[in-house]
CSV table of C-alpha atoms and ligand atoms in Angstrom, one decimal:
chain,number,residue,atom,x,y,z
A,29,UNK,CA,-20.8,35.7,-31.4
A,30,UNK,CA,-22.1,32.9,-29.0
A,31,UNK,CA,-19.4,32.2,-26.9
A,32,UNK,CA,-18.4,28.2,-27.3
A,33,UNK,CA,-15.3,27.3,-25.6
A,34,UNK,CA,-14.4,24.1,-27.8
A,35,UNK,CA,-14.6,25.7,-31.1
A,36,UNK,CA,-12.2,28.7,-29.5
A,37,UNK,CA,-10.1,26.4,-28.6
A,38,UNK,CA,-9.6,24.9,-32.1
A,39,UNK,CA,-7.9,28.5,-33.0
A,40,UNK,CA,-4.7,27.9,-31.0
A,41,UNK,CA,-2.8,25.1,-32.1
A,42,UNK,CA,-0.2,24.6,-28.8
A,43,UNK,CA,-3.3,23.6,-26.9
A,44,UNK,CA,-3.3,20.5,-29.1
A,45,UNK,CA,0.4,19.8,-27.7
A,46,UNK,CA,1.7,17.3,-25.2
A,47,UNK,CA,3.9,18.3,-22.0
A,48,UNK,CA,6.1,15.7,-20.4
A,49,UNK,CA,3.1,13.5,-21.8
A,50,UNK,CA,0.5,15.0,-20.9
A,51,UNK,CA,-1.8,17.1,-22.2
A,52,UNK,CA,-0.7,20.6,-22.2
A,53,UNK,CA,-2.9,22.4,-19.4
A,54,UNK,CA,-1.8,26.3,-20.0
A,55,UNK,CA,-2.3,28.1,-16.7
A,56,UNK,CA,0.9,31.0,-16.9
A,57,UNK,CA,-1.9,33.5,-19.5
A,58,UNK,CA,-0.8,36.3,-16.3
A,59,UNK,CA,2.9,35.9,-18.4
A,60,UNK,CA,2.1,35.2,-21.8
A,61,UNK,CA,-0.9,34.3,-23.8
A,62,UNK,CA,-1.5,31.8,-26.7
A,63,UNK,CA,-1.5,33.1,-30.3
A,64,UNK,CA,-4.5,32.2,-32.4
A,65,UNK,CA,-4.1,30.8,-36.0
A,66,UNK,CA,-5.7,34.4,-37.3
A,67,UNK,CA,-3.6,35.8,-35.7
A,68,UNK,CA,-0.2,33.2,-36.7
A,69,UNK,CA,-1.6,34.1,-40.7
A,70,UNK,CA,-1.3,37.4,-40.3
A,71,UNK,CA,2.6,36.9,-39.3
A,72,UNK,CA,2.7,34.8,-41.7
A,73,UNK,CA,1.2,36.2,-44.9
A,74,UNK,CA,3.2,39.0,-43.6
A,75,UNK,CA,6.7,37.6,-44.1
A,76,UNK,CA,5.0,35.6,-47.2
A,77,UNK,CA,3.4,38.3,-49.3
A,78,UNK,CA,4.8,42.1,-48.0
A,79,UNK,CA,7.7,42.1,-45.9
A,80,UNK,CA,9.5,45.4,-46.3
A,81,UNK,CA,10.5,48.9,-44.7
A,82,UNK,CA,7.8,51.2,-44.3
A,83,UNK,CA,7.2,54.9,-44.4
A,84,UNK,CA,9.8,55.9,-46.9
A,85,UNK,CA,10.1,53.6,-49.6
A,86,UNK,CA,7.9,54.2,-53.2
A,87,UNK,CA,7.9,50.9,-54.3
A,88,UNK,CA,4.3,48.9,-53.5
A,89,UNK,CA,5.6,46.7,-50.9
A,90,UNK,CA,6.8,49.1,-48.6
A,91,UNK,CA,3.6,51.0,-49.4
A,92,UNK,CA,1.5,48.2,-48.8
A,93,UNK,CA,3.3,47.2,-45.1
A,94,UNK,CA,2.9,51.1,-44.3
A,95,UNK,CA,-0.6,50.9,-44.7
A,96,UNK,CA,-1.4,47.7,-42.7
A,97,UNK,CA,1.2,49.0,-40.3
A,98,UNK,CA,-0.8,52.4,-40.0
A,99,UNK,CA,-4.4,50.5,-40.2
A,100,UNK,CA,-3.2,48.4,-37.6
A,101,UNK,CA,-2.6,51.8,-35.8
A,102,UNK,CA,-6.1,52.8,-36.1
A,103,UNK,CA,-7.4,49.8,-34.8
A,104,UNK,CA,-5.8,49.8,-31.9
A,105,UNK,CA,-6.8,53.4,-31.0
A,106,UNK,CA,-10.7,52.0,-31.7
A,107,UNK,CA,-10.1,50.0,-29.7
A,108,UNK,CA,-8.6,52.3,-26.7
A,109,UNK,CA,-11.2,54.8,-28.0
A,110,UNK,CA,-8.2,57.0,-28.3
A,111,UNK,CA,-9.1,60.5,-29.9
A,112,UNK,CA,-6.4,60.3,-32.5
A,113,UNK,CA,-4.2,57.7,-34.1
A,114,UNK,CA,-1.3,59.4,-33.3
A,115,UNK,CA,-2.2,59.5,-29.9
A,116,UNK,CA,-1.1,56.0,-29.8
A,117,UNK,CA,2.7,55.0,-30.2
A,118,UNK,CA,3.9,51.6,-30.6
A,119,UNK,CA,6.1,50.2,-28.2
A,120,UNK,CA,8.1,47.0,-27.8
A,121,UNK,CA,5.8,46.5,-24.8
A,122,UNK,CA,4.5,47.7,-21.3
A,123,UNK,CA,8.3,47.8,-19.7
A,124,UNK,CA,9.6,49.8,-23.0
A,125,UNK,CA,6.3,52.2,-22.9
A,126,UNK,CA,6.7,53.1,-18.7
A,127,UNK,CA,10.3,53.9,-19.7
A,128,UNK,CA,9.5,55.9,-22.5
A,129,UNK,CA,7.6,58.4,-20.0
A,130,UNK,CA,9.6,58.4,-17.3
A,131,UNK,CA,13.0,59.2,-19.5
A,132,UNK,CA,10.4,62.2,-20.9
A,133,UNK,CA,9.5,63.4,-17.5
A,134,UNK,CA,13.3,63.8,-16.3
A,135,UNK,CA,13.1,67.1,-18.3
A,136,UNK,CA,10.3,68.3,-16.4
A,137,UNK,CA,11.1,67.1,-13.0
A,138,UNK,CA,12.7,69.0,-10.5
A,139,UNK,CA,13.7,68.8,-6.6
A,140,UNK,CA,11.3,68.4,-4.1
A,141,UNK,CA,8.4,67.2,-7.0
A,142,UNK,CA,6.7,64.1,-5.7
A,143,UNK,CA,5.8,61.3,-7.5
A,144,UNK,CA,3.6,57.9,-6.2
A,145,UNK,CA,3.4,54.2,-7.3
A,146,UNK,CA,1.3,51.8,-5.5
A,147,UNK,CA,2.5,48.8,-3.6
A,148,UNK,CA,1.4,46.4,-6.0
A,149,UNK,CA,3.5,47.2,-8.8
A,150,UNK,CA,5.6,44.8,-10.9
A,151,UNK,CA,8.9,45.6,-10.9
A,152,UNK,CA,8.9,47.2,-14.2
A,153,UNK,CA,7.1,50.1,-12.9
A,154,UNK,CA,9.0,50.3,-9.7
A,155,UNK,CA,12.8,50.6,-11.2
A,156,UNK,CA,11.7,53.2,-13.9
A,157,UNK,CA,10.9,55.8,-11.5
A,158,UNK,CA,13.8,55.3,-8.6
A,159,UNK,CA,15.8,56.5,-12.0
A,160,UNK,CA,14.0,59.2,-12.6
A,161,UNK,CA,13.6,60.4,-8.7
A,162,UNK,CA,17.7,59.9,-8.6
A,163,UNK,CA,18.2,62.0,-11.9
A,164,UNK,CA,16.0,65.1,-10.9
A,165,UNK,CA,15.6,64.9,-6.9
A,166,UNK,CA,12.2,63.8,-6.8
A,167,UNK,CA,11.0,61.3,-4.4
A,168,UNK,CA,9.3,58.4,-4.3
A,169,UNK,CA,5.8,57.6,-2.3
A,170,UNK,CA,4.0,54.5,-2.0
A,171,UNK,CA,0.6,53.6,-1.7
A,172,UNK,CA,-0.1,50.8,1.2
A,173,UNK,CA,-1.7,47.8,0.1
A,174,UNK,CA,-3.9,45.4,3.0
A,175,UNK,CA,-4.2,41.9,3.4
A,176,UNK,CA,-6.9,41.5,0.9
A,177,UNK,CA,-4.4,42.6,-1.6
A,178,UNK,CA,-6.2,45.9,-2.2
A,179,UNK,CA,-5.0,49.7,-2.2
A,180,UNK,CA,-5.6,51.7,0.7
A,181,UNK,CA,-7.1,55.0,-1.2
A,182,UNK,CA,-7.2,56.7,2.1
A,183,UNK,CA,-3.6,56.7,2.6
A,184,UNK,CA,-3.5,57.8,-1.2
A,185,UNK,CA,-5.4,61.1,-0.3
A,186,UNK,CA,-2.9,61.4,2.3
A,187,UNK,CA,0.0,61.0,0.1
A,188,UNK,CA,-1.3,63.4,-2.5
A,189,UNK,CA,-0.1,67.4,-2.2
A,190,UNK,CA,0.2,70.2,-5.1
A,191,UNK,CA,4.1,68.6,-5.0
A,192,UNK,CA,2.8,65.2,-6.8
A,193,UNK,CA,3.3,65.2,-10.5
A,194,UNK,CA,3.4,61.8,-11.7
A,195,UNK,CA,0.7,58.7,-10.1
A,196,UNK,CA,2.0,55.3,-11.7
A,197,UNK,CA,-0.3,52.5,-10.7
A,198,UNK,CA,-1.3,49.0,-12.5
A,199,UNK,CA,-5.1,48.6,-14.0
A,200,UNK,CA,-4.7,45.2,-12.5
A,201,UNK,CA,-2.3,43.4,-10.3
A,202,UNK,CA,-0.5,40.6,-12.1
A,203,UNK,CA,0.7,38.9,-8.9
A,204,UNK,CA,-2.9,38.9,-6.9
A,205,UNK,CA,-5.1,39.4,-9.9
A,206,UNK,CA,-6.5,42.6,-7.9
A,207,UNK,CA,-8.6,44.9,-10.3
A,208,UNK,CA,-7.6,48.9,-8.9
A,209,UNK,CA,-9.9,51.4,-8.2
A,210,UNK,CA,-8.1,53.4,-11.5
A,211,UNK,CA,-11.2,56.2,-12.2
A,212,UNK,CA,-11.1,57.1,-8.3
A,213,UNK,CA,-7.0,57.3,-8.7
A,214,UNK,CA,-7.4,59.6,-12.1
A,215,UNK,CA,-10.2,61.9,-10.8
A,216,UNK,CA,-8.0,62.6,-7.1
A,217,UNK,CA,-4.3,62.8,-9.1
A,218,UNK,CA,-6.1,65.4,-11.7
A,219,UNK,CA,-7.4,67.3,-8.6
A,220,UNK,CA,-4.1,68.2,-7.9
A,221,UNK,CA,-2.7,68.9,-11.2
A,222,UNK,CA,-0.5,65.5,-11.4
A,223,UNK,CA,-0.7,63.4,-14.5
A,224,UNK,CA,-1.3,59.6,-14.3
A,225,UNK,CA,0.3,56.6,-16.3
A,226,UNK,CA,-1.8,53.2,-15.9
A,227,UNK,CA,0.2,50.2,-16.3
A,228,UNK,CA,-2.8,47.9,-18.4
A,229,UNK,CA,-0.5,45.0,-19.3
A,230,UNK,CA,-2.8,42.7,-17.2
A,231,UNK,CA,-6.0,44.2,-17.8
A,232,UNK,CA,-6.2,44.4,-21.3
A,233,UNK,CA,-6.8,40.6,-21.4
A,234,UNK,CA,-9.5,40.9,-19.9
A,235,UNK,CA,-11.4,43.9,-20.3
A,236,UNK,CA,-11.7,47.0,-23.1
A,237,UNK,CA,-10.5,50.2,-21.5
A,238,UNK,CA,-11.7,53.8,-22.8
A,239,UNK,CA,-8.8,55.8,-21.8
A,240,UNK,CA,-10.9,58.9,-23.1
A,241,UNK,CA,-13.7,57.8,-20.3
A,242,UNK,CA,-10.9,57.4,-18.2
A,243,UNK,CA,-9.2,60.6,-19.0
A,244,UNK,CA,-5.9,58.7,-18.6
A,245,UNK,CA,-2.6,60.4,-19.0
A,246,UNK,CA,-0.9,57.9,-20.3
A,247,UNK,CA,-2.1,54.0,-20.5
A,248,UNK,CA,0.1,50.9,-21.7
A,249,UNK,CA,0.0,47.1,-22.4
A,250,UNK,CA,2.2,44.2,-24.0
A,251,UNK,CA,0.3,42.8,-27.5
A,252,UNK,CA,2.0,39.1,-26.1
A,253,UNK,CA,-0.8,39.5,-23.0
A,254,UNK,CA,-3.7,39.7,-25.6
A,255,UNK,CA,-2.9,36.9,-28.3
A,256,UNK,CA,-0.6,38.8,-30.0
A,257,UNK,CA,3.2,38.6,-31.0
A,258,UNK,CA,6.0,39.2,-28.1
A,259,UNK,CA,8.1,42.7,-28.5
A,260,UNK,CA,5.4,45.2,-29.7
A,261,UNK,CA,2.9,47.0,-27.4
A,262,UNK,CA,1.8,50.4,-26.9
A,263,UNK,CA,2.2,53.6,-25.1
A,264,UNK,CA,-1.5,56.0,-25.3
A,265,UNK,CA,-0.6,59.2,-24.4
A,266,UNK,CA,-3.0,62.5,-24.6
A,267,UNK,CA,-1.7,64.2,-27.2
A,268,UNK,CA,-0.8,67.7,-25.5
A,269,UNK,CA,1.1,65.3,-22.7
A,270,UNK,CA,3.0,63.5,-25.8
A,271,UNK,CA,3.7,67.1,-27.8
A,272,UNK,CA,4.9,68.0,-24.0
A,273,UNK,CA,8.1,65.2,-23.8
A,274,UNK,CA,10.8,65.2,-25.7
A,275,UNK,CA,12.0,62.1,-27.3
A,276,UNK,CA,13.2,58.9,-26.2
A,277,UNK,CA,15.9,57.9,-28.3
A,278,UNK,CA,17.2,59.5,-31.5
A,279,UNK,CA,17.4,58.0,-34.9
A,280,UNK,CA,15.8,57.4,-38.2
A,281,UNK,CA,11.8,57.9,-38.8
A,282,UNK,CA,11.6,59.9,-35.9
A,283,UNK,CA,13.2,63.5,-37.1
A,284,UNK,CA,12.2,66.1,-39.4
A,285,UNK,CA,15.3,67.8,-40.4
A,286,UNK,CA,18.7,67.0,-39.5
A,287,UNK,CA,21.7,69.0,-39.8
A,288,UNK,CA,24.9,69.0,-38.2
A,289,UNK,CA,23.5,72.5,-36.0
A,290,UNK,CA,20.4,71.3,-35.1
A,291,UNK,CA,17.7,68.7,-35.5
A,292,UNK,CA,13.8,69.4,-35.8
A,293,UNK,CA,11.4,66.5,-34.5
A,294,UNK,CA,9.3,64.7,-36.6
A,295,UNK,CA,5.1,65.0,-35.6
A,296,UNK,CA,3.6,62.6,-33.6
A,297,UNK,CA,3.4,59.4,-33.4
A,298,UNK,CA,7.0,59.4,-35.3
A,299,UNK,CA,8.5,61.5,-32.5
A,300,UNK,CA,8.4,58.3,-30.2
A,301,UNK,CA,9.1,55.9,-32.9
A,302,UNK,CA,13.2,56.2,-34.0
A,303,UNK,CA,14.0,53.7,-36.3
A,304,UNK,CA,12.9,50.5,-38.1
A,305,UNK,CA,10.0,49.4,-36.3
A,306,UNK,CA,8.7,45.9,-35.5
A,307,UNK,CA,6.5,46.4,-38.9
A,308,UNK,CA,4.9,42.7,-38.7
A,309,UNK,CA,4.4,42.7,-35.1
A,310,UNK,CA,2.2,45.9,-35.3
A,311,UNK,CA,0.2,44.3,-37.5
A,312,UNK,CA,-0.3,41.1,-35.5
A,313,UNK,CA,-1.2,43.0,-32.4
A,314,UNK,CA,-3.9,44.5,-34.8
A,315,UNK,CA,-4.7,41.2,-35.6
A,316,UNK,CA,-5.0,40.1,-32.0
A,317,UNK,CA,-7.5,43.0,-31.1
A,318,UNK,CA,-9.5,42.4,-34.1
A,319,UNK,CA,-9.6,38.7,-32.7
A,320,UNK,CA,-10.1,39.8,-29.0
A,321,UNK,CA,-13.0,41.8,-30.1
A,322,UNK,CA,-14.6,38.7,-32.1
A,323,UNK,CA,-14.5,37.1,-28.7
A,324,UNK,CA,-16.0,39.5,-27.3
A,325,UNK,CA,-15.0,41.4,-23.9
A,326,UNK,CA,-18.6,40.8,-22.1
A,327,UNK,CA,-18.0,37.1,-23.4
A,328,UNK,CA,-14.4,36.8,-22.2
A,329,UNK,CA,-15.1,38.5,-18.9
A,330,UNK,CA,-18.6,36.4,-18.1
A,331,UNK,CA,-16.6,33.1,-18.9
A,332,UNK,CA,-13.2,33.8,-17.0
A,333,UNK,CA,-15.4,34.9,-14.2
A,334,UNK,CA,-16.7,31.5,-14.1
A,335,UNK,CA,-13.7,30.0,-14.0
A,336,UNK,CA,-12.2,32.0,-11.4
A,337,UNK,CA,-15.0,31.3,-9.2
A,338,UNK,CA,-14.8,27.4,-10.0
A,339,UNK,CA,-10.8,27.1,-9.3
A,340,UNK,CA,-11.2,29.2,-6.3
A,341,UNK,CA,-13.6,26.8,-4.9
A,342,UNK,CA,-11.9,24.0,-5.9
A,343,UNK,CA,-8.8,25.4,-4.5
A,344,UNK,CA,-9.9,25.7,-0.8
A,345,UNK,CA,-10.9,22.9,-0.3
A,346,UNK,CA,-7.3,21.5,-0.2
A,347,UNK,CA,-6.4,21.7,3.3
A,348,UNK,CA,-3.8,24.3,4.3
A,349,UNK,CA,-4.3,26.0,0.8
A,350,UNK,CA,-3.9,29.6,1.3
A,351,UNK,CA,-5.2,32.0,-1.5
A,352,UNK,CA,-3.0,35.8,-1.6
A,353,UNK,CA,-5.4,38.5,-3.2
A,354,UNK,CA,-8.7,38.0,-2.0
A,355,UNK,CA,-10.5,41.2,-3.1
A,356,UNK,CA,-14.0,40.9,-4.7
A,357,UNK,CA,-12.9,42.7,-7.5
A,358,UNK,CA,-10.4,40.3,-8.9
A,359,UNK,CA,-9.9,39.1,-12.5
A,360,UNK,CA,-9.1,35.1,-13.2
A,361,UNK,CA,-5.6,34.9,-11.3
A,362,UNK,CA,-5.1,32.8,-8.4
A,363,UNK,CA,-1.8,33.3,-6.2
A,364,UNK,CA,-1.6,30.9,-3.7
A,365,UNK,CA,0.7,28.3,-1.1
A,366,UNK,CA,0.4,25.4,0.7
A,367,UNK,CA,1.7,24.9,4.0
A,368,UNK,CA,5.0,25.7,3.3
A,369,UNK,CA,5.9,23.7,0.6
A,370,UNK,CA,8.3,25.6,-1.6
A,371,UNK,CA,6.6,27.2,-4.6
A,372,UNK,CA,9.2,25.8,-6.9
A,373,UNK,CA,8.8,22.2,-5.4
A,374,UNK,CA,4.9,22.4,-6.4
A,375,UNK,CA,5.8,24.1,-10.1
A,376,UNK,CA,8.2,21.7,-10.8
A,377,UNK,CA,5.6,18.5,-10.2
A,378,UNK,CA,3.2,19.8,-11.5
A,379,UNK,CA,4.7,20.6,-14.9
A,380,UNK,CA,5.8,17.0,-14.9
A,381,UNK,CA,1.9,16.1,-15.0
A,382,UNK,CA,1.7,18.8,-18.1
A,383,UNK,CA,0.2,21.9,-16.4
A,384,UNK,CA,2.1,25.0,-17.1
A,385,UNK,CA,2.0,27.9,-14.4
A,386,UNK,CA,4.7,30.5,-12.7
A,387,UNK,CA,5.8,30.0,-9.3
A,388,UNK,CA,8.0,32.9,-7.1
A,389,UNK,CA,7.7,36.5,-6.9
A,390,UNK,CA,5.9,37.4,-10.1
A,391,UNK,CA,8.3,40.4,-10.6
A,392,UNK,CA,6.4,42.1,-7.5
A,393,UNK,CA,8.6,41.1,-4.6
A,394,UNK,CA,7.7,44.2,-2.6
A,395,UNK,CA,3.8,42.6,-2.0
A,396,UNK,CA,5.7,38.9,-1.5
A,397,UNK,CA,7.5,40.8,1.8
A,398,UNK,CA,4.4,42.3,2.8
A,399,UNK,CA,2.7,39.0,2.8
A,400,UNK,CA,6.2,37.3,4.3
A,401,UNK,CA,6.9,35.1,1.9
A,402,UNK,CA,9.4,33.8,-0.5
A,403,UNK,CA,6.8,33.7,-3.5
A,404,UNK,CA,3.9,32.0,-4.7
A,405,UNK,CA,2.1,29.6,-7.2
A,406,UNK,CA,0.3,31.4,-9.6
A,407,UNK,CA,-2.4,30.4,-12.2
A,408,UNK,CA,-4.0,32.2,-14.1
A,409,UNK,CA,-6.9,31.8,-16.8
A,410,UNK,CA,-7.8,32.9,-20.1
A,411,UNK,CA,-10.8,32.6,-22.0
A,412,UNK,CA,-9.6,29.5,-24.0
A,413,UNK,CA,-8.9,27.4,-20.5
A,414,UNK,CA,-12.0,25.1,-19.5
A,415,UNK,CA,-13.4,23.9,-15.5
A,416,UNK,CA,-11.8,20.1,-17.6
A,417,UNK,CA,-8.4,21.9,-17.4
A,418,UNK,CA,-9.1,23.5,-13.7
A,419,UNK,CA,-10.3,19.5,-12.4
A,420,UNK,CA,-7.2,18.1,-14.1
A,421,UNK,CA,-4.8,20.7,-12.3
A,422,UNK,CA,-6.6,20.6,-8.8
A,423,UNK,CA,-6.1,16.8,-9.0
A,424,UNK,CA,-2.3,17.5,-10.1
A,425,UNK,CA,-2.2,19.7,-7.2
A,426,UNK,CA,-3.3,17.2,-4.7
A,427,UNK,CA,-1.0,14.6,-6.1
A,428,UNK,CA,1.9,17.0,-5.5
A,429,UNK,CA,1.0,17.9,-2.3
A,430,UNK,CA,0.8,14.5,-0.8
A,431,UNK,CA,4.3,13.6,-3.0
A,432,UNK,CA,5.9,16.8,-1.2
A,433,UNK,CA,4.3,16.7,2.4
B,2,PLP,C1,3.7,41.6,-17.9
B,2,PLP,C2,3.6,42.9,-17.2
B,2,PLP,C3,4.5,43.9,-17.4
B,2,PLP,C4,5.7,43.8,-18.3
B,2,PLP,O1,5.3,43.6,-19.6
B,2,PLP,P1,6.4,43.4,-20.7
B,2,PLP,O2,5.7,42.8,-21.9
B,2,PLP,O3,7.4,42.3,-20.1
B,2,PLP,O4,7.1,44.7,-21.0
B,2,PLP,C5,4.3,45.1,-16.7
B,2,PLP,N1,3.3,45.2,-15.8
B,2,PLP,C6,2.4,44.2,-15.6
B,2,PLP,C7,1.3,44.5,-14.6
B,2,PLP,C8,2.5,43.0,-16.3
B,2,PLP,O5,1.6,42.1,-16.1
């Protein structure tokens, strides 16, 4: 497909909307992305046409919902190039996937095991794991970050012993944009016999991971970050890692027998999923790789690249703009402050003038008190943004600046 930003642009009807006013200018994608029409059908001819339970009913509804529920399934694992279907669960996002394996590894945990996170972690892979290091002894280690925003793999090597069982780092930062050094972090975990979980709820926008190149552990992401529906995501686990925890939470669909004595687990991927599932939003998140793939990831990535480099320009040239997360291999976020104006001041003009971005700590306050401050403004870009949007907020920025300083 020839990448044209105007006609994408005509597939997401809240771009068309007005904010205070103004034209919406949608710069918070690092939070939530935009939902395509395709992607809107799908939800709705859902609810429409063949809303009903799936898995165990014999009437044709629930069989047809079982079998875009499963397809959807299979799509997503194309995607991932995952080996089997099963291999991937569905989740109701990245948070609900990291504490899906961490509750699994408090079986195999004991006292004295190790386990490391990086410094540039959101905070829903930060909280997961002080659990599971106070339930089973383990402890916690943390790889540095420096000033560019970057891990320090050296000190990562240092950190790493035949003690570490569990590495825990994000594909990419959401709050610098930083892309991590993930194959390097893999190969050296594997070399000492610990299994790694990659946070990819910020890269997936952006690029197409192959967790079987990778030879990732474990890999999630939020559907809501890639055009899809909010509450649905996955959880890709290697299959003898996923046959190796127990499950997360007990209930229907996800048991093979049940008896008052004892209860036998039902096969993967039904282990991991107890109850009704979020049926439609499984097969909107199918949708929205399907659409993601139309795009293209070579297209999306040229394009946003593009922009990043435009806004970054732009940016600094606004005197006493300072840009946090600076390394060269960044995707198209921007975290940034001026003098020191308060984050919230800027956010709050600026939506006035219609542009929509996230100001404060991003959910990553450890790397806002290494960089000593309260929080930032952050936008970030998506394919469907234009350098027309970027001018319009760089000139709403200005205005702010001047109204606040
Ligand atoms: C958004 C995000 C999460 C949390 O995703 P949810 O959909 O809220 O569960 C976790 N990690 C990173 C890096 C994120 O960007």
């Amino acid at each position: 497909m020839v990448f044209n930003v105007e006609r994408i642009r005509e597939d997401f009807p809240i771009l068309k909307r007005q904010v205070n006013g103004k034209p919406l200018v949608y710069l918070d994608n690092a939070a939530t992305s935009q939902t395509p029409q395709q992607v809107i059908d799908v939800i709705v001819d859902y609810y429409s046409n063949y809303n009903a339970n799936i898995h165990r009913g014999v009437h044709s509804l629930s069989q047809e919902a079982t079998d875009a529920y499963e397809q959807a399934r299979i799509k997503i694992q194309n995607h991932f190039n995952a080996q089997h279907p099963y291999e991937i669960i569905f989740t109701s996002g990245t948070t609900h996937g990291i504490n899906l394996v961490a509750n699994g590894f408090a079986s195999l945990l004991v006292k004295g095991d190790e386990i490391i996170v990086s410094a540039l972690e959101h905070h829903s892979n930060i909280v997961p794991w002080q659990m599971l290091c106070e339930k089973t002894g383990a402890t916690l280690k943390v790889i540095p970050m420096n000033l560019e925003g970057e891990l320090v793999l050296s000190e990562y090597d240092a950190l790493l012993n035949e003690n570490t069982k569990l590495v825990f780092v994000n594909h990419i930062s959401n709050a610098l944009g930083t892309i991590n050094p993930i194959e390097q972090i893999i190969n050296k975990a594997h070399s000492v016999g610990a299994a790694v979980l990659i946070d990819g709820a910020q890269a997936c926008p952006h690029l197409k991971p192959d967790v079987q190149q990778l030879d990732v552990d474990f890999y999630v992401c939020s559907a809501h970050k890639i055009c899809g529906p909010t509450g649905i995501g996955m959880l890709y686990g290697k299959e003898e890692w996923l046959k190796k925890l127990p499950p997360y939470q007990g209930g229907g669909e996800m048991i093979a027998e049940v008896s008052f004595e004892k209860t036998t687990y039902a096969d993967l991927p039904h282990k991991f999923e107890a109850g009704t599932p979020n049926v439609c939003g499984g097969i909107a998140f199918g949708a929205a790789v399907d659409y993601m793939n139309k795009i293209g990831f070579e297209n999306i990535a040229k394009y946003e690249n593009g922009l990043l480099e435009y806004a970054t320009i732009e940016l600094l040239q606004i005197e006493g703009l300072k840009i946090y997360g600076t390394s060269t291999n960044k995707t198209s976020v921007i975290s940034f402050n001026v003098n020191n104006i308060h984050p919230y001041d800027l956010g709050t003009l600026l939506d006035k003038m219609g542009i929509a971005l996230r100001t404060g700590h991003h959910c990553a306050q450890p790397i806002m008190d290494f960089y000593k401050i309260p929080g930032t403004v952050r936008a970030s870009f998506m394919f469907y943004n234009t350098k027309e949007e970027i001018d319009v907020f760089v000139a709403a920025l200005k205005k702010s600046i001047m109204m606040l300083s």
